[in-house]
Coordinates of C-alpha atoms and ligand atoms in Angstrom, one line a residue:
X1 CA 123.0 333.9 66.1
X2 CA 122.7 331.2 63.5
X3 CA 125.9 328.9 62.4
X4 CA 126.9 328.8 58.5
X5 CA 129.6 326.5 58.7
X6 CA 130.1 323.6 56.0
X7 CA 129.3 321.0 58.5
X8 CA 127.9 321.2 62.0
X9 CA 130.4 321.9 64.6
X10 CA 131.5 319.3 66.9
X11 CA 132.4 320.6 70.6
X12 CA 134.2 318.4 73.0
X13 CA 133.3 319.4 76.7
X14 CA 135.4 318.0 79.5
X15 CA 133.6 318.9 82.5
X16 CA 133.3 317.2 85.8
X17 CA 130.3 318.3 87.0
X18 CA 127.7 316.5 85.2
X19 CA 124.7 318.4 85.5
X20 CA 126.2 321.5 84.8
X21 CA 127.8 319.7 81.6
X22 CA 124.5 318.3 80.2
X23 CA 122.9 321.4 80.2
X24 CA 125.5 323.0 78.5
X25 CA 125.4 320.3 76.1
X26 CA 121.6 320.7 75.5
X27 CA 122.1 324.1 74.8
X28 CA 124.7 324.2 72.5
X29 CA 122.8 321.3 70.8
X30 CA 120.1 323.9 70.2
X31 CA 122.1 326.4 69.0
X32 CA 123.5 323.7 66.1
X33 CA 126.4 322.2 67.4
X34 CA 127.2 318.6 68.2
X35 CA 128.8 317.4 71.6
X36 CA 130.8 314.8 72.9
X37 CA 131.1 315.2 77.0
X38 CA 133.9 314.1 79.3
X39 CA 133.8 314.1 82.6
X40 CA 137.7 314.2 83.8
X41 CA 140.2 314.9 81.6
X42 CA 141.7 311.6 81.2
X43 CA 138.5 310.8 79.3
X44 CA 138.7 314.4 77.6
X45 CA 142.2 313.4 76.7
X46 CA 140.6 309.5 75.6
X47 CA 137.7 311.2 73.8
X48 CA 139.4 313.4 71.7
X49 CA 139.8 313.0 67.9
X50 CA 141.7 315.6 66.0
X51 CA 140.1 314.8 62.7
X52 CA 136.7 315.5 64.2
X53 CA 136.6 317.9 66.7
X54 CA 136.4 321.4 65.5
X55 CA 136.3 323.5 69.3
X56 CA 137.5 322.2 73.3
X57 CA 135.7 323.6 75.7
X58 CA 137.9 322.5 79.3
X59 CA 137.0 323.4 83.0
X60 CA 139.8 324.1 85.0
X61 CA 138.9 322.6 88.2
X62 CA 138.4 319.4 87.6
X63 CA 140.4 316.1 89.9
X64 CA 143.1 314.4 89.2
X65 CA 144.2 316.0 85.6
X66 CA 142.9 319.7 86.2
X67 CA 142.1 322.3 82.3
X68 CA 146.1 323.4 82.7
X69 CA 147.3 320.0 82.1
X70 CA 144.8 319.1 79.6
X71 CA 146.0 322.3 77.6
X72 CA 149.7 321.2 78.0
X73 CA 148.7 317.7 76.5
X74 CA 146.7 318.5 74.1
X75 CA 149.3 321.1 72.8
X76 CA 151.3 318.7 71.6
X77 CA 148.4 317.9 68.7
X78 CA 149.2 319.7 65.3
X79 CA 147.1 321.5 64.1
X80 CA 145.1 322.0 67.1
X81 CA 141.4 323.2 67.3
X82 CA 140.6 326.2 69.1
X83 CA 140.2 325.6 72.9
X84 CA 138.3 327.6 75.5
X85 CA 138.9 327.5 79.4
X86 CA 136.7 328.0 81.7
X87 CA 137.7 328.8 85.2
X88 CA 136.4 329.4 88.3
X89 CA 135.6 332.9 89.8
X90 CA 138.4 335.6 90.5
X91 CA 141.0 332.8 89.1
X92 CA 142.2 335.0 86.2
X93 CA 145.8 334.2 87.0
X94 CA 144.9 330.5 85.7
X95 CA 143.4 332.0 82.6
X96 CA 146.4 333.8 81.6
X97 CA 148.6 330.7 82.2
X98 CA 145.8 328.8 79.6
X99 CA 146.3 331.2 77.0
X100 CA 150.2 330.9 77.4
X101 CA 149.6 327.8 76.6
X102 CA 148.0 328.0 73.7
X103 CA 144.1 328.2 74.9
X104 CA 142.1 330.7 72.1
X105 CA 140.2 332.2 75.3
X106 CA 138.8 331.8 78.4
X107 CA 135.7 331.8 80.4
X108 CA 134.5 333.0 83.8
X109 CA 132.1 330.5 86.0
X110 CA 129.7 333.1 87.1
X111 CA 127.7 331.7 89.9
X112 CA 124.7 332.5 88.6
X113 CA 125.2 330.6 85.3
X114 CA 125.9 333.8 82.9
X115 CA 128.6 332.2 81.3
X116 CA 126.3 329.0 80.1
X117 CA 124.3 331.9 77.9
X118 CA 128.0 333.1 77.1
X119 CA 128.9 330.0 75.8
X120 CA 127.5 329.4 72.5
X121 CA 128.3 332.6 71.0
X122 CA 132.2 332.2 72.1
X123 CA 132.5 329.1 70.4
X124 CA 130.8 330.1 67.4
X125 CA 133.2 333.2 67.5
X126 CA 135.9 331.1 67.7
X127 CA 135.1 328.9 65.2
X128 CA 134.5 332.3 62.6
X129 CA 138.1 333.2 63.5
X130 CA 138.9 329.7 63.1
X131 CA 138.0 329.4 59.6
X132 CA 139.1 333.1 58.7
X133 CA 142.4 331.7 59.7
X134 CA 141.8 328.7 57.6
X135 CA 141.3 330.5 55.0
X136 CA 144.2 332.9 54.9
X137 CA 146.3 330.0 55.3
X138 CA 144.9 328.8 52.2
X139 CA 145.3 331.7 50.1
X140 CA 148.6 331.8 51.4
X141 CA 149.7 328.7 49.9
X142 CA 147.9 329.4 46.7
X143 CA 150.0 332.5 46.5
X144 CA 153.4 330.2 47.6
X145 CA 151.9 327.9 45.0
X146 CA 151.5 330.6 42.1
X147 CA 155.0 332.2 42.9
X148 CA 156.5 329.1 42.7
X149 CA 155.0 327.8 39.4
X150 CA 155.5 331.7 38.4
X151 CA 159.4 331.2 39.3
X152 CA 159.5 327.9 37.6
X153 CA 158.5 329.3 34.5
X154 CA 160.6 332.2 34.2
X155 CA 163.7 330.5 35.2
X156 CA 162.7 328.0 32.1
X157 CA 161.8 330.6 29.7
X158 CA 164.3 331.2 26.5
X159 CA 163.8 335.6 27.1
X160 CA 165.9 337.3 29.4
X161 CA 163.7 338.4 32.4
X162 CA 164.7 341.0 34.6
X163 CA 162.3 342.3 37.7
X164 CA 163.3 345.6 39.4
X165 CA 162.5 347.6 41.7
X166 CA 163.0 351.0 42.9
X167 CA 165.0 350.9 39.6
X168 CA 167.3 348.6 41.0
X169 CA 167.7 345.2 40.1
X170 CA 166.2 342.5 41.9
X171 CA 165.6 339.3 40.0
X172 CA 167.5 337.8 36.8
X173 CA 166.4 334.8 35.1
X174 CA 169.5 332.4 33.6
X175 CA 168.5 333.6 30.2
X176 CA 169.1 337.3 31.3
X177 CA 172.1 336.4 32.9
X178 CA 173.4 334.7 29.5
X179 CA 172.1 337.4 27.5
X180 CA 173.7 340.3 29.3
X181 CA 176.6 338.0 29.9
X182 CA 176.9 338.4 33.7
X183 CA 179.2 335.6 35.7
X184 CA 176.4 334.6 37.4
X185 CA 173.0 336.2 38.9
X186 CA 175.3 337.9 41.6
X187 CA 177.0 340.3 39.1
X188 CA 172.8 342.0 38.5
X189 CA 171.3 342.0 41.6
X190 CA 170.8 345.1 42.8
X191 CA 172.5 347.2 40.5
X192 CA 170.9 349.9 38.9
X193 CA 168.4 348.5 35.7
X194 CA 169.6 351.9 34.0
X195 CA 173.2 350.0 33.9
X196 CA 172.3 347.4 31.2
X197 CA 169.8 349.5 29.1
X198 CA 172.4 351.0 26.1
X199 CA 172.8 354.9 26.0
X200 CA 172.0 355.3 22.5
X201 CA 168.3 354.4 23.1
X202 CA 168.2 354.8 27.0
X203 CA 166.0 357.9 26.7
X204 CA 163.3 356.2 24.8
X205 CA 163.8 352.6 26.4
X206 CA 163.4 354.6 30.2
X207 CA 160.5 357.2 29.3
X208 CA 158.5 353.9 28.2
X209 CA 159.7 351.9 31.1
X210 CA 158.8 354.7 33.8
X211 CA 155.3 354.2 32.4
X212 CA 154.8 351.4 33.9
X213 CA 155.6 352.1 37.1
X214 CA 154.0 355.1 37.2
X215 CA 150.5 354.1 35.1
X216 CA 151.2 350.9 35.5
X217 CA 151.1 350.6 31.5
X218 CA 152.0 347.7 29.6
X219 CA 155.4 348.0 27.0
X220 CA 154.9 346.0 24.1
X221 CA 157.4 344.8 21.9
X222 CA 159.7 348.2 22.2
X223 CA 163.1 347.8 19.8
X224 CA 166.0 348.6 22.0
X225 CA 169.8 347.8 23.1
X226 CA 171.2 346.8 25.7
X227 CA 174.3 347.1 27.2
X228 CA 175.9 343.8 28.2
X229 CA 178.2 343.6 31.3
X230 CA 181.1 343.0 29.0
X231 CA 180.4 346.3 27.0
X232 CA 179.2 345.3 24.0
X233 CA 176.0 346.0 22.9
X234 CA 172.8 343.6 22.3
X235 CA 169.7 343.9 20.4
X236 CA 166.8 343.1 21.8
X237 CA 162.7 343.4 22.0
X238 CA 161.7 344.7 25.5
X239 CA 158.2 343.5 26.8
X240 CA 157.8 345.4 30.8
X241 CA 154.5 344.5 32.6
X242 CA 154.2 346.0 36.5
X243 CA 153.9 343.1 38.5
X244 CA 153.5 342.4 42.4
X245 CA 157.3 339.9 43.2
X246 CA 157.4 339.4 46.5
X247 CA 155.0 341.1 47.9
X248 CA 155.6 344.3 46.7
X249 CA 155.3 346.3 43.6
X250 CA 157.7 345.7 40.9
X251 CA 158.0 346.0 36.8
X252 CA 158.9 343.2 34.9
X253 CA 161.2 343.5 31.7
X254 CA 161.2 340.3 28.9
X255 CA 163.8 340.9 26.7
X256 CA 164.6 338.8 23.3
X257 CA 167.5 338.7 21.8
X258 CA 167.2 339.6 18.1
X259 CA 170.7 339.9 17.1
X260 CA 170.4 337.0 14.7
X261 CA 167.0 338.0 13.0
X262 CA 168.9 341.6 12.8
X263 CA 171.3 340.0 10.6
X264 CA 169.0 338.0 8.8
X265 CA 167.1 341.0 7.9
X266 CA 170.4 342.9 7.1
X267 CA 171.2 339.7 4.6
X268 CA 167.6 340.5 2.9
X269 CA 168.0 344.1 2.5
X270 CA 171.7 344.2 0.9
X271 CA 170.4 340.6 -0.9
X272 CA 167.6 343.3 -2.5
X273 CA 169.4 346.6 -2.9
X274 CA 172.1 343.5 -4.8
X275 CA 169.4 342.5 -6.9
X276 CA 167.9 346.0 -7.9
X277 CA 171.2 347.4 -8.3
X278 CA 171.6 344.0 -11.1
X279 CA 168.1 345.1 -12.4
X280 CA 168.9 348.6 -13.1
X281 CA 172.2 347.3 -15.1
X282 CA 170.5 345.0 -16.7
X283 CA 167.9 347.8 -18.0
X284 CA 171.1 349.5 -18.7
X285 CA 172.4 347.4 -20.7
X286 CA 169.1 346.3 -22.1
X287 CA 169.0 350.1 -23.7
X288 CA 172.8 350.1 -24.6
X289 CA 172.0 347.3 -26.5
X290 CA 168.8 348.4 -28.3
X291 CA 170.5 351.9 -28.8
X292 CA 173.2 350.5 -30.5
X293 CA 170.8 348.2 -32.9
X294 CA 168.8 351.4 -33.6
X295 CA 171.9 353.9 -34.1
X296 CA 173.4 351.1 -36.4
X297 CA 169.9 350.7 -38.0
X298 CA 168.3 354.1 -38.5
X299 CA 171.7 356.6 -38.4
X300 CA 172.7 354.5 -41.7
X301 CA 169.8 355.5 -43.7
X302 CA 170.5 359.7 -43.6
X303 CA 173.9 359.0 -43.8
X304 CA 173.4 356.8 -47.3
X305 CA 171.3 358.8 -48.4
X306 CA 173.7 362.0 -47.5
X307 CA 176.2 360.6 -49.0
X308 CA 175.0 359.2 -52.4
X309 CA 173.8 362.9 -53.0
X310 CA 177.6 364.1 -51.9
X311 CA 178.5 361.6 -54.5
X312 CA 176.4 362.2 -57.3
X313 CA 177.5 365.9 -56.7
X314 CA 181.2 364.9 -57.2
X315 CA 180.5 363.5 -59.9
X316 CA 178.4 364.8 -62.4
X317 CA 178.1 368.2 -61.2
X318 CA 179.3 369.4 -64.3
X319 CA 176.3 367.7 -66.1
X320 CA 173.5 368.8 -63.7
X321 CA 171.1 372.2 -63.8
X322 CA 171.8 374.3 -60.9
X323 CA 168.2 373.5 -59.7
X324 CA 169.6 369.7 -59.2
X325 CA 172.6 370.7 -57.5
X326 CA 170.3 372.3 -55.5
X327 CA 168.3 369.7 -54.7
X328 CA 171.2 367.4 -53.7
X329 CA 172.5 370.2 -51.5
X330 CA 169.5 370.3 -49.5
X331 CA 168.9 366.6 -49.6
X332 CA 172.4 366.5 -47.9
X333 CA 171.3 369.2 -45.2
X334 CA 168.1 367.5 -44.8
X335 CA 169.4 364.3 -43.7
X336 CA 172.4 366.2 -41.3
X337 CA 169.4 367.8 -39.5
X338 CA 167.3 364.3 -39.3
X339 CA 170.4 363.1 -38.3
X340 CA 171.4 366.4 -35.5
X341 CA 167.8 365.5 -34.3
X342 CA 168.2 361.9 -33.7
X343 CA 171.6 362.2 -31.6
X344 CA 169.7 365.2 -29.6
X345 CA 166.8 362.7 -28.9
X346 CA 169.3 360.0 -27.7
X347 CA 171.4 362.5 -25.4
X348 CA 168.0 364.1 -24.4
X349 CA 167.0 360.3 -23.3
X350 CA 170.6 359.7 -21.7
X351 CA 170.2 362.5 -19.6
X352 CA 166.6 362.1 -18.6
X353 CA 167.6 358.8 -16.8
X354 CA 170.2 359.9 -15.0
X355 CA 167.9 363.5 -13.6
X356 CA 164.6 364.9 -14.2
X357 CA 163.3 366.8 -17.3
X358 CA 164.3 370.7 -16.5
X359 CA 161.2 373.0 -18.1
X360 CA 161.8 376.3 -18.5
X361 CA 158.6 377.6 -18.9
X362 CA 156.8 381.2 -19.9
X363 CA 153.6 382.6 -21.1
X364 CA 153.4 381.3 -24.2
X365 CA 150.7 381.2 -27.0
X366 CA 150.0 377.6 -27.5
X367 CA 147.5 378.0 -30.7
X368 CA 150.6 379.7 -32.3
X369 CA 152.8 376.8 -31.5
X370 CA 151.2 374.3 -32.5
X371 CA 150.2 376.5 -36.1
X372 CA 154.4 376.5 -36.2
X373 CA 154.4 372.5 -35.1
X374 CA 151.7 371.7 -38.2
X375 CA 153.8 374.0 -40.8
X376 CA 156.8 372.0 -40.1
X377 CA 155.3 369.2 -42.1
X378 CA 154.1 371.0 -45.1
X379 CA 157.4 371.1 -47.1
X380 CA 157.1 366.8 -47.0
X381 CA 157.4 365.7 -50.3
X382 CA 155.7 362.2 -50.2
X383 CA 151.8 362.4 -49.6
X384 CA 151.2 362.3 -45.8
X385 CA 147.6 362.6 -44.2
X386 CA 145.8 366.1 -44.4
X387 CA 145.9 367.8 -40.4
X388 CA 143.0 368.8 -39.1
X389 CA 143.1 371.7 -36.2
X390 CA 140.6 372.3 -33.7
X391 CA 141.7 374.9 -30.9
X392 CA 139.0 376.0 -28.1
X393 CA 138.6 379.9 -29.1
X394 CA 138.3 380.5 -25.0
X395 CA 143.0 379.3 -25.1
X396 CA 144.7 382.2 -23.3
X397 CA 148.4 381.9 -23.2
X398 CA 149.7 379.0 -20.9
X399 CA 152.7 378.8 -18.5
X400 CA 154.9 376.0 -20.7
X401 CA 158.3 375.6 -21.6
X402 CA 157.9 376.5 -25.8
X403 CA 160.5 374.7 -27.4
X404 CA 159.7 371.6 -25.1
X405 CA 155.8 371.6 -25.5
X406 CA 156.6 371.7 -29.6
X407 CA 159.1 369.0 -29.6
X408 CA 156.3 366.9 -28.1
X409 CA 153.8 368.3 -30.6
X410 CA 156.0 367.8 -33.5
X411 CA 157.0 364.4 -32.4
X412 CA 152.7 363.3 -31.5
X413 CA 151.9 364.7 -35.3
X414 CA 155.2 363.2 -36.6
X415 CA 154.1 359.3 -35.3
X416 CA 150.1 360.0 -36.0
X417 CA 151.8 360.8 -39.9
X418 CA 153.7 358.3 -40.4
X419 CA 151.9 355.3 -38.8
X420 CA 148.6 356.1 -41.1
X421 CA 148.1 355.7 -44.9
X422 CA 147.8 359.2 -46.4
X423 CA 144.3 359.0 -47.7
X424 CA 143.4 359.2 -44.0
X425 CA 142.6 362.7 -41.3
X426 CA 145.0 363.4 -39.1
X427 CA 143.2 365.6 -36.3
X428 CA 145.0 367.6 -33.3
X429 CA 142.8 369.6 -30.8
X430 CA 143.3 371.5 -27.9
X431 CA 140.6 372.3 -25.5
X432 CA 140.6 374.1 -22.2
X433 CA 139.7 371.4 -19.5
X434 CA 139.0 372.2 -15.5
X435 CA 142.3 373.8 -14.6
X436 CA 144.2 373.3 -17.4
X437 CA 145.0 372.7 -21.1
X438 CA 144.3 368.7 -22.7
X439 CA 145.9 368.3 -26.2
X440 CA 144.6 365.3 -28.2
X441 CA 145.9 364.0 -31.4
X442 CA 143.8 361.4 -33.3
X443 CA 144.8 359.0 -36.5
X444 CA 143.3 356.4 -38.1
X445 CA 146.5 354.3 -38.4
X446 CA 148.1 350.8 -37.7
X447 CA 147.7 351.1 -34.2
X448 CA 149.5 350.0 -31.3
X449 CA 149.2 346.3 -30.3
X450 CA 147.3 346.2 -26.8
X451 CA 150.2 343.7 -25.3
X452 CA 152.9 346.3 -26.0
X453 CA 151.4 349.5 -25.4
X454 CA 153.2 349.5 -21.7
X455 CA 156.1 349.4 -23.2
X456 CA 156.1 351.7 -25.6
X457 CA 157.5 354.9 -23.8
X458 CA 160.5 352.9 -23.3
X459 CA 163.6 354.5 -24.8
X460 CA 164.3 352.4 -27.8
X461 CA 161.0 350.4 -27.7
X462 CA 159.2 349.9 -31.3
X463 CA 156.2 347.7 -31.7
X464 CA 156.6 344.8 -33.7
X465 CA 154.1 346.4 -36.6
X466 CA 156.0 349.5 -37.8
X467 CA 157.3 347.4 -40.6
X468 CA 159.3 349.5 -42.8
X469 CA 158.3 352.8 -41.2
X470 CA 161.5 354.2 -39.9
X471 CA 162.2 355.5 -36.2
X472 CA 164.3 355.6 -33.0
X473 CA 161.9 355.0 -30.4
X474 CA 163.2 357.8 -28.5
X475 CA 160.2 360.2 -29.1
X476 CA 157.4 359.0 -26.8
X477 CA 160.4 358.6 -24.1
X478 CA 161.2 362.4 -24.5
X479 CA 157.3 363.1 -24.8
X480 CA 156.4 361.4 -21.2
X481 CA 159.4 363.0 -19.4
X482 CA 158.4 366.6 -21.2
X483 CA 154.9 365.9 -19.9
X484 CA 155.8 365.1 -16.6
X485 CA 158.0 367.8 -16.5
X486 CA 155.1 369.9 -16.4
X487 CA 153.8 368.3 -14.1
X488 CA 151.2 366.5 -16.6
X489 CA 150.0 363.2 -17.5
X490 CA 149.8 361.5 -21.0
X491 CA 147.6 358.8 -22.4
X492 CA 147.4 356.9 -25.4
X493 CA 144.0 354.9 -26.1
X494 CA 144.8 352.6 -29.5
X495 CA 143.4 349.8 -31.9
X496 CA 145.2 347.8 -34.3
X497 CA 144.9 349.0 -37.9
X498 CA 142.0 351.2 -36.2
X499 CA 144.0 354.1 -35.1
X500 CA 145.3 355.9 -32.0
X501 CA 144.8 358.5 -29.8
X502 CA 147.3 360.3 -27.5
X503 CA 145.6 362.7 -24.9
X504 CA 148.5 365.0 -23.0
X505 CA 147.0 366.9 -20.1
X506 CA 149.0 370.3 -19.3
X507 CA 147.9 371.7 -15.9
X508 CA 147.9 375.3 -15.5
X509 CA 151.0 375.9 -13.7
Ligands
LIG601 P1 159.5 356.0 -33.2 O1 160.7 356.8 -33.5 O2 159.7 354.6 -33.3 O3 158.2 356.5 -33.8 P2 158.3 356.8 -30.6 O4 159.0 356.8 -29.3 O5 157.8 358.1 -31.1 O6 159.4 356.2 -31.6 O7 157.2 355.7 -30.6 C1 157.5 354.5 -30.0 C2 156.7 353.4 -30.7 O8 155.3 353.6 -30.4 C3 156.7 353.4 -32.2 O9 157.8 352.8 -32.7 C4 155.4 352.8 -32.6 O10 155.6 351.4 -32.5 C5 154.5 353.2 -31.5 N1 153.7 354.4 -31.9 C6 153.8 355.6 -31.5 N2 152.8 356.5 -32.0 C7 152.1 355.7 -32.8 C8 150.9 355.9 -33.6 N3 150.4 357.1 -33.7 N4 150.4 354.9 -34.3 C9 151.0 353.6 -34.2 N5 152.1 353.3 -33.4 C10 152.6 354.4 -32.7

């Protein structure tokens, strides 16, 4: 057997019989150690260096201080290095009383010098266990070390730590004890963990928690509440980890108190339901405000010209043709209906912001329609733009809601008239497209300016280049919500004083 110690073995050898002693020594030599001999056991006792000597090898039988009372002195040396009797023949009795004493083993003086081939490969065994021992020792105290600086830093940490076991309680850092606002560490040992995890998440916090134990999972950041010793309840983050405390399996629960970041966050969310409630009243009153410019502005115009015609009537009805009379009557009508329309359009956009567009829809034949929609504008009696048609021959009837889908038709044709100069085409087409209908109506008009075209299906919302062209700025607002009522999307593409065109997409319902 070959040594692989660090650094070569040092035996000290108290034996009295010097021949037998140096060829011992030459022996051991060769099998790698290095010897010191004694020959009594003062000199043993003299000899002996605790720092140095890694193995004692003592005869029992020796004059004057015999192995027994070598062992007993030596003894009294912390630590101690291994030491190995060796008595005489059928003098067991004395080797049991050496290994009371603290000898590692013993060895029998054969007479025909066995034990000298013995030798060697007992000290070399007892140096193995030696340093085995040596070694758990030191993992031992790494472990006391790690636990300790483990303890240290939990006792100092800010989070509430609790370690159970068995799902009882069986360490509580100061934090946790502040945090679950216990008198002292006392009041959580060994009660139940269930006790300070809050019913109304206890299901959810303990399924996640058994995990750990059981597949020795990892919970990360896991909202929960828990239930402090006082009753009330605390919100917290829960961390759990399985870890080995004390020598035995265990889970480990970090818990941070978020009450105050709770609140914060509360703060933010009424702070922003505050400030969208503020926006929506401001939009409110934003519209009020451009309703009220637009009723004073554009209900005034019907309402003169109704009126000077109600007048002139009074009048000089006496001097007019019947035809005139006539003309005034209807002038009068026309501008009630213009007017009818405009306070439909305003409740119709009232209503839309408060719930969605209702449709009501049926087969309809949308070529018709929009033949009605065009017709509307032939009794005009200032020049408009000529209106071009173009339906796909393949239109079957569509599922819309009629009077809706012509309001929106009537009200497309209506701006595409009066934003263009009448020497211009006016052209509306409708083409079947994938699965379902696209209407497009084109003009060659003012345009929209491209900074304001977001805006414009705004209730109330006119671009700054209508000039004198009269208007609510209700209609695209009805239009959109008509459109999306079906379920459809609109689009408008325009160019200043190039023209505009508004493509409404009607999905087959
Ligand atoms: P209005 O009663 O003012 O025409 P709408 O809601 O129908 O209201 O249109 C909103 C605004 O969009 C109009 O005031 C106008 O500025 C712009 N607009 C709509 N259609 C056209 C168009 N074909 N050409 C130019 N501008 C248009």
């Amino acid at each position: 057997m070959q040594l692989t110690f660090e650094k070569t073995p040092r035996v000290l050898y108290i034996e009295d019989d010097r021949g037998l002693a140096l060829l011992l020594k030459k022996r051991l030599e060769r099998q790698g150690f290095e010897v010191d001999l004694a020959v009594n056991g003062e000199e043993g006792l003299k000899l002996f260096d605790p720092e140095n000597h890694d193995v004692i090898a003592v005869d029992q039988n020796m004059p004057d201080l015999d192995g027994l009372d070598v062992i007993k002195t030596l003894t009294s040396y912390n630590p101690i290095p291994p030491i190995v009797m060796i008595t005489g023949n059928g003098d067991e009795r004395v080797a049991v009383e050496a290994m009371k004493l603290g000898a590692r083993d013993y060895i029998v003086k054969d007479m025909d010098g066995g034990y000298l081939e013995l030798m060697p490969s007992v000290l070399m065994q007892l140096l193995a266990h030696e340093q085995l021992l040596h070694e758990k020792r030191a993992a031992e105290e790494k472990l006391r070390d790690s636990e300790a600086r483990y303890r240290s830093l939990v006792e100092l940490s800010p989070d509430g730590i609790v370690v159970y076991r068995d799902d009882t309680i069986v360490y509580v850092n100061e934090a946790a004890v502040r945090l679950l606002q216990a008198a002292s560490a006392g009041d959580l040992l060994g009660e139940p963990v269930a006790t300070v995890i809050h019913q109304d998440c206890f299901e959810m916090v303990w399924s996640r928690l058994q995990r750990t134990q059981i597949g020795g999972e990892q919970v990360r950041l896991l909202e929960g509440t828990m239930c402090r010793l006082d009753g009330h309840r605390v919100d917290v983050e829960i961390m759990a980890a399985p870890i080995v405390f004390e020598h035995a399996p265990a889970t480990q629960m970090i818990l941070r108190d978020v009450t105050e970041r709770k609140r914060a966050e509360e703060a933010q969310r009424e702070t922003e339901t505050l400030r969208i409630a503020l926006e929506k009243e401001k939009e409110l009153s934003d519209l009020k405000t451009r309703m009220m410019v637009t009723i004073s502005h554009e209900f005034r115009t019907p309402l003169t010209i109704a009126f000077s015609s109600a007048e002139l009537l009074e009048r000089f009805q006496n001097r007019m043709k019947p035809e005139q009379q006539t003309g005034h009557l209807r002038r009068i009508e026309a501008q009630i209906k213009r007017l009818t329309q405009m306070v439909d359009d305003v409740s119709m956009v009232f209503h839309s912001t408060f719930e969605r567009m209702m449709v009501n829809t049926e087969l309809t034949d949308l070529r018709e329609l929009s033949r009605l929609a065009v017709a509307q504008f032939d009794s005009d009696e200032q020049p408009r733009p000529r209106i071009q048609t173009s339906i796909d021959d393949d239109l079957s009837p569509i599922l819309i809601d009629p009077a809706r889908i012509r309001y929106v038709l009537t009200n497309l044709l209506s701006n595409a008239l009066k934003y263009s100069s009448p020497d211009t085409d006016v052209l509306l087409s409708i083409v079947c497209r994938g699965s379902g209908i696209l209407i497009q109506i084109v003009d060659h008009g003012i345009g929209i300016p491209a900074e304001e075209q977001a805006r414009i299906f705004e209730p109330f919302y006119r671009a700054r280049n209508v000039g004198m062209v009269g208007g609510t700025g209700l209609g695209l607002s009805i239009v959109k919500d008509i459109v999306e009522g079906h379920r459809g999307i609109i689009r408008i593409e325009s160019e200043v004083n190039k023209g505009t065109s508004v493509s409404v997409f009607l999905p087959q319902q």
